[in-house]
Coordinates of C-alpha atoms in Angstrom, one line a residue:
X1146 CA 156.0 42.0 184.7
X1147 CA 153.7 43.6 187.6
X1148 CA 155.3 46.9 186.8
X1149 CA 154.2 46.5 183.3
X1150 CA 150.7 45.6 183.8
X1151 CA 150.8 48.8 186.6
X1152 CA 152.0 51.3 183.9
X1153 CA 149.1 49.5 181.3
X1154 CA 146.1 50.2 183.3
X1155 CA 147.7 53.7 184.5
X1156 CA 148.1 54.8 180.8
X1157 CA 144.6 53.4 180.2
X1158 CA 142.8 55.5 183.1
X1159 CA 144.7 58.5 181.5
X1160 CA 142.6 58.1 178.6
X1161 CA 139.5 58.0 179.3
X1162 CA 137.6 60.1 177.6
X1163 CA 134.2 60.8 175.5
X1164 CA 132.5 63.1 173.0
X1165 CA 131.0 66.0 174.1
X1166 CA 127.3 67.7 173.0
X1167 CA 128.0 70.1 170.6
X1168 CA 128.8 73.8 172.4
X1169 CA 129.5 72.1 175.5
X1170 CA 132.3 73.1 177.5
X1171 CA 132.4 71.3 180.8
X1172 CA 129.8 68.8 181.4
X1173 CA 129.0 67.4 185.0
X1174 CA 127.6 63.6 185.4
X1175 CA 125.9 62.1 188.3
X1176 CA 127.8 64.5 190.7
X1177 CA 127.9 63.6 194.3
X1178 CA 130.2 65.6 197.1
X1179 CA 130.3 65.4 201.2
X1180 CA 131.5 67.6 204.1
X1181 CA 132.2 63.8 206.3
X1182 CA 129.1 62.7 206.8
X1183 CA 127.1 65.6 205.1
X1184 CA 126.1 65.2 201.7
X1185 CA 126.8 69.1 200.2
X1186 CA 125.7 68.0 196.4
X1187 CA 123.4 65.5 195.4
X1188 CA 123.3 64.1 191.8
X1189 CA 124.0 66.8 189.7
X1190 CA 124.3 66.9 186.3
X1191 CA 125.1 70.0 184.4
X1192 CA 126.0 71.2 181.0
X1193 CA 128.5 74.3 180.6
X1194 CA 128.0 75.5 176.9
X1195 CA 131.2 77.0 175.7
X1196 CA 131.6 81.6 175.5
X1197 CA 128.7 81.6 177.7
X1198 CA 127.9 82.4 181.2
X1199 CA 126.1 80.4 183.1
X1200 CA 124.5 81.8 186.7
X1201 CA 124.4 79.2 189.5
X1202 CA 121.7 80.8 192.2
X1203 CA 120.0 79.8 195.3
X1204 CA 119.6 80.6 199.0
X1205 CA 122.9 80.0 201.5
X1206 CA 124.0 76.9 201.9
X1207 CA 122.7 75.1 199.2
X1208 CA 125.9 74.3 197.4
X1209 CA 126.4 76.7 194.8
X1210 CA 129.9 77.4 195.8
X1211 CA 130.9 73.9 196.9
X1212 CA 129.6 72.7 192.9
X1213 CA 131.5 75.7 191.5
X1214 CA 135.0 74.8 193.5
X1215 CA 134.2 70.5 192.0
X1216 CA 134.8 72.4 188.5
X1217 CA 138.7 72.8 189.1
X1218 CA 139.0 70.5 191.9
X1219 CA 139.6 72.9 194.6
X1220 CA 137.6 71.0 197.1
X1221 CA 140.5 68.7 197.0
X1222 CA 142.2 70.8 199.5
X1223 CA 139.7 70.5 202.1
X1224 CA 140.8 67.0 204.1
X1225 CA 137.0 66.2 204.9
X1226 CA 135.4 66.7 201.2
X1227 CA 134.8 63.7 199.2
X1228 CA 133.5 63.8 195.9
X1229 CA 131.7 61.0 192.9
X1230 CA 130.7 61.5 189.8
X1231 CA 132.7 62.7 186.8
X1232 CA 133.4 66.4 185.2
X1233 CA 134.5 66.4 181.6
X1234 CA 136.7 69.0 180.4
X1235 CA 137.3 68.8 176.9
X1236 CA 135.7 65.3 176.9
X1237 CA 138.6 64.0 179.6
X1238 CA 137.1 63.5 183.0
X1239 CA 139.1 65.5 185.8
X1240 CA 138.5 63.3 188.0
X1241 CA 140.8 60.5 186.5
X1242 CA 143.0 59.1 188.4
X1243 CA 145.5 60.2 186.4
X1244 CA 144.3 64.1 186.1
X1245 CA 147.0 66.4 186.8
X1246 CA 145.6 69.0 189.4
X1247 CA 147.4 72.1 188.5
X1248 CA 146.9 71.6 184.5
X1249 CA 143.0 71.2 185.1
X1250 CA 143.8 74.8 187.3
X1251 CA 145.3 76.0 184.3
X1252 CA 142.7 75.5 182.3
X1253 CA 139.9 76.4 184.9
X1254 CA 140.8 79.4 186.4
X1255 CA 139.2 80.9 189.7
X1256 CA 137.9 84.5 191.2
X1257 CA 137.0 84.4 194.4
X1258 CA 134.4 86.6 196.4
X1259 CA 136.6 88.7 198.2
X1260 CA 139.7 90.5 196.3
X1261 CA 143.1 88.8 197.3
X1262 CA 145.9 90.2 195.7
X1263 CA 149.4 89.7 196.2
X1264 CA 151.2 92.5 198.4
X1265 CA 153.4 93.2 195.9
X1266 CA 153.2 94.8 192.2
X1267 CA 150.5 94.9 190.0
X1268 CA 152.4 93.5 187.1
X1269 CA 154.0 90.9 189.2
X1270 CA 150.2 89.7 190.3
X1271 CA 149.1 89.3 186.5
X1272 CA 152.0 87.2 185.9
X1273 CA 151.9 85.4 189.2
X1274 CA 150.7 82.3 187.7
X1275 CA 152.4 82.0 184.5
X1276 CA 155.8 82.3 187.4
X1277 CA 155.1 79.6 189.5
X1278 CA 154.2 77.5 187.0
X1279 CA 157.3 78.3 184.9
X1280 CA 155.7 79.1 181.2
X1281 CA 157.9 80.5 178.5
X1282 CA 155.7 83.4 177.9
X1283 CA 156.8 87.1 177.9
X1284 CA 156.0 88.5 181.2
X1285 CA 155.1 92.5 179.3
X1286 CA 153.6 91.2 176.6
X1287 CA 150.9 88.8 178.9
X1288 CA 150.8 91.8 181.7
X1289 CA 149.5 93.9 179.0
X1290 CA 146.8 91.3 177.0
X1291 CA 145.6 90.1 180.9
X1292 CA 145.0 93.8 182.0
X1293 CA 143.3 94.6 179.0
X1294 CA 141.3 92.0 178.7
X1295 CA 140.0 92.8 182.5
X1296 CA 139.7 96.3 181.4
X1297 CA 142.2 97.7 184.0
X1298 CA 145.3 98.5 181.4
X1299 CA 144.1 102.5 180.9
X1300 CA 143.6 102.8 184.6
X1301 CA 147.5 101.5 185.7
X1302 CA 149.6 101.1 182.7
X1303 CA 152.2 103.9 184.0
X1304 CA 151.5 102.6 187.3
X1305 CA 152.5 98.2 187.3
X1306 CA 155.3 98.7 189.5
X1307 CA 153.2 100.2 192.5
X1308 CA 151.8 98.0 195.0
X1309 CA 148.4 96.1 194.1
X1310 CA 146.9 96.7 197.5
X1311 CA 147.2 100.6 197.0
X1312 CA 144.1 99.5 193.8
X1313 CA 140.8 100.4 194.8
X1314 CA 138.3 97.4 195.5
X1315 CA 136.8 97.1 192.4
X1316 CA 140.2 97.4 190.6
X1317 CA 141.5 95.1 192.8
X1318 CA 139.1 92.5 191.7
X1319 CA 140.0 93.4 188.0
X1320 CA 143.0 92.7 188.7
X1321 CA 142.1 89.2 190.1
X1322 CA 140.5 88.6 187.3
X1323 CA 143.7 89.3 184.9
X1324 CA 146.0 87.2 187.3
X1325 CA 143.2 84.4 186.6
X1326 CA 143.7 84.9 183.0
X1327 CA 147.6 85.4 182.7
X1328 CA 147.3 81.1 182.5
X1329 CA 145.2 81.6 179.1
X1330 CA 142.3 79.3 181.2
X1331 CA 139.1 77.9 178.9
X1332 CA 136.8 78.0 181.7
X1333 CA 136.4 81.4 184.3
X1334 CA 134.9 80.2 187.7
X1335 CA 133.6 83.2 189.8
X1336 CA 132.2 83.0 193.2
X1337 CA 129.8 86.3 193.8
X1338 CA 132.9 88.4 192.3
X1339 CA 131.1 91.4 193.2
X1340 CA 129.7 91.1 196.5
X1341 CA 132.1 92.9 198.0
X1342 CA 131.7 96.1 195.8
X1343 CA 129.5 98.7 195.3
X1344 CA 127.1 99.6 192.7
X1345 CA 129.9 101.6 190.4
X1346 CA 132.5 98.7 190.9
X1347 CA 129.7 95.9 190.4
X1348 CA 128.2 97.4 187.1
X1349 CA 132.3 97.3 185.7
X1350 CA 132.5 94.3 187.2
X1351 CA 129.2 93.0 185.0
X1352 CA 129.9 94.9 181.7
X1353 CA 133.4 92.9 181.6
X1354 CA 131.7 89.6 182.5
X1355 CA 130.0 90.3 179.1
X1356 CA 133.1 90.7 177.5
X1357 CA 135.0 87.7 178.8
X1358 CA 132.3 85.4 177.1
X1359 CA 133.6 86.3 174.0
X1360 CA 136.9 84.7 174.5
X1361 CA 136.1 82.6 178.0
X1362 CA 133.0 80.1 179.1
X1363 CA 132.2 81.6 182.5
X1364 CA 130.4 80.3 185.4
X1365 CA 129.4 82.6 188.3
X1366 CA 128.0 82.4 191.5
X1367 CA 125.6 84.9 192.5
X1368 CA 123.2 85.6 195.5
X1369 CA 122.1 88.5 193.2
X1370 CA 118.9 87.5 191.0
X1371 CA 119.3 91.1 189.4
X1372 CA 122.7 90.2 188.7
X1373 CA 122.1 86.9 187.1
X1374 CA 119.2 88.1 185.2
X1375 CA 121.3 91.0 183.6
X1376 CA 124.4 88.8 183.1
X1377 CA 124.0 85.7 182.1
X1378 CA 122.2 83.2 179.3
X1379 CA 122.0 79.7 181.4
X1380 CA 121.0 79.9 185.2
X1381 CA 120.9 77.2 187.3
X1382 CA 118.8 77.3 190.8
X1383 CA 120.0 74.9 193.5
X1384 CA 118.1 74.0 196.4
X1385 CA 119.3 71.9 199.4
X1386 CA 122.5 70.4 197.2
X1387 CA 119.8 69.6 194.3
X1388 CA 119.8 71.1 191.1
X1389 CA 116.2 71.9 190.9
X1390 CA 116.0 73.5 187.7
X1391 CA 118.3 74.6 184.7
X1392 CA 118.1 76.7 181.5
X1393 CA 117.7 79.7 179.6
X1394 CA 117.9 82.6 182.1
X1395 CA 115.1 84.2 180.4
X1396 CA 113.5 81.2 180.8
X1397 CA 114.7 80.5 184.6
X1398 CA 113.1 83.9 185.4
X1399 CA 110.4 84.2 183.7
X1400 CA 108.6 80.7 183.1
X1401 CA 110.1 78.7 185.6
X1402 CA 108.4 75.0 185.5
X1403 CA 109.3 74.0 189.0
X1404 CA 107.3 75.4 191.5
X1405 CA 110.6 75.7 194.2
X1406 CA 112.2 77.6 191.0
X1407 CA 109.2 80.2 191.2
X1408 CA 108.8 80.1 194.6
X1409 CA 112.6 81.5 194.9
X1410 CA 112.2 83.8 192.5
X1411 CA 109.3 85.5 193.2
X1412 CA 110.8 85.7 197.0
X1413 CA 108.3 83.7 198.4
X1414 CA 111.3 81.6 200.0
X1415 CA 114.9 82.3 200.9

């Protein structure tokens, strides 16, 4: 009888669920995370509209990437982070209790600052996660859509069995970007994905951004105002693990209502 009841309120937490705004993607409600005793995000609540890219900005430290890494729970890793609040995917809150981690990872995928790929070939990274997580898909014809789609195919097509690291930087984060891809994710989380480049790699880097959106709901992280200005169509500043102020990015950047929002922008503060 007690495993009965146990197996009805599990399958109840599975499905809890609600309707989404229209165009909404992801939507984040009453958001709250800590480091121990340090509270890193404070009551945030955020709407992700779906084939756009939204711009989280603000100075260091005040929790861009720790809200970017709530969105596919890869704060979960870190032993001291706890986290309240809810994030719906798809109207199904991945924080449930009965969430699956590595479906929401599927369906979220990740590029992070620095390029990491594997020390082995370039098609084997593209297909990396499709492997590990056993899909029936074909590994040529997914190698070929994920480096396309990162705009990398023309450069290595006669090239996938050489060794990713031989890539230049900026191909090497194309290519992170196709391994995050190979999954067929609904959601692109980047975290400053061109810091580490220069000006020819970061404007590639940009243009396919603006691609992506077409197929992809992106969310980036940028320390760049010039980058978030050219890139994206929602911007959200932060401040001190506050959302201070969110909206249209030409709105953000030019008629900011909060004062700390102007203040940033205009560099009067870091």
């Amino acid at each position: 009888m007690l495993s009965k009841v146990i197996s009805k309120l599990k399958e109840n937490k599975s499905c809890e669920t609600k309707k989404m705004p229209d165009n909404v993607r992801m939507q984040i409600e009453n958001l709250n995370m800590w480091y121990g005793n340090e509270q890193a995000l404070k009551t945030i609540d955020l709407n992700i509209e779906e084939n756009k890219v939204t711009a989280i900005i603000g100075p260091s430290g005040c929790g861009k990437s720790s809200l970017l890494r709530c969105l596919n729970r890869m704060n979960d890793t870190i032993k001291s982070a706890r986290i309240e609040g809810k994030v719906w995917l798809d109207g199904k809150n991945i924080y449930d209790g009965a969430a699956n981690c590595v479906d929401i990872r599927r369906k979220v995928g990740m590029v992070f600052q620095e390029p990491n790929p594997f020390p082995f070939s370039i098609e084997d990274n593209v297909f990396y996660g499709c492997d590990i997580n056993g899909m029936d898909v074909d590994k040529d014809a997914t190698v070929e859509r994920c480096l396309k789609d990162a705009a990398l195919w023309d450069e290595v097509k006669d090239r996938l069995d050489d060794n990713a690291v031989s890539l230049s930087g900026g191909q090497q984060q194309r290519l992170c970007i196709a391994r995050a891809l190979a999954t067929k994710p609904e959601v692109l989380l980047m975290d400053e994905p061109a810091s580490a480049l220069d000006p020819i790699a970061t404007a590639k880097i940009e243009d396919l951004i603006d691609e992506l959106k077409k197929d992809y709901t992106v969310v980036i992280v940028t320390h760049n105002m010039q980058q978030a200005a050219r890139i994206s169509d929602y911007t959200a500043y932060m401040y001190l693990g506050k959302l201070i102020e969110f909206g249209e990015t030409e709105q953000i950047f030019e008629r900011p209502e909060k004062e700390l929002t102007e203040k940033y922008i205009t560099g009067r503060m870091g």
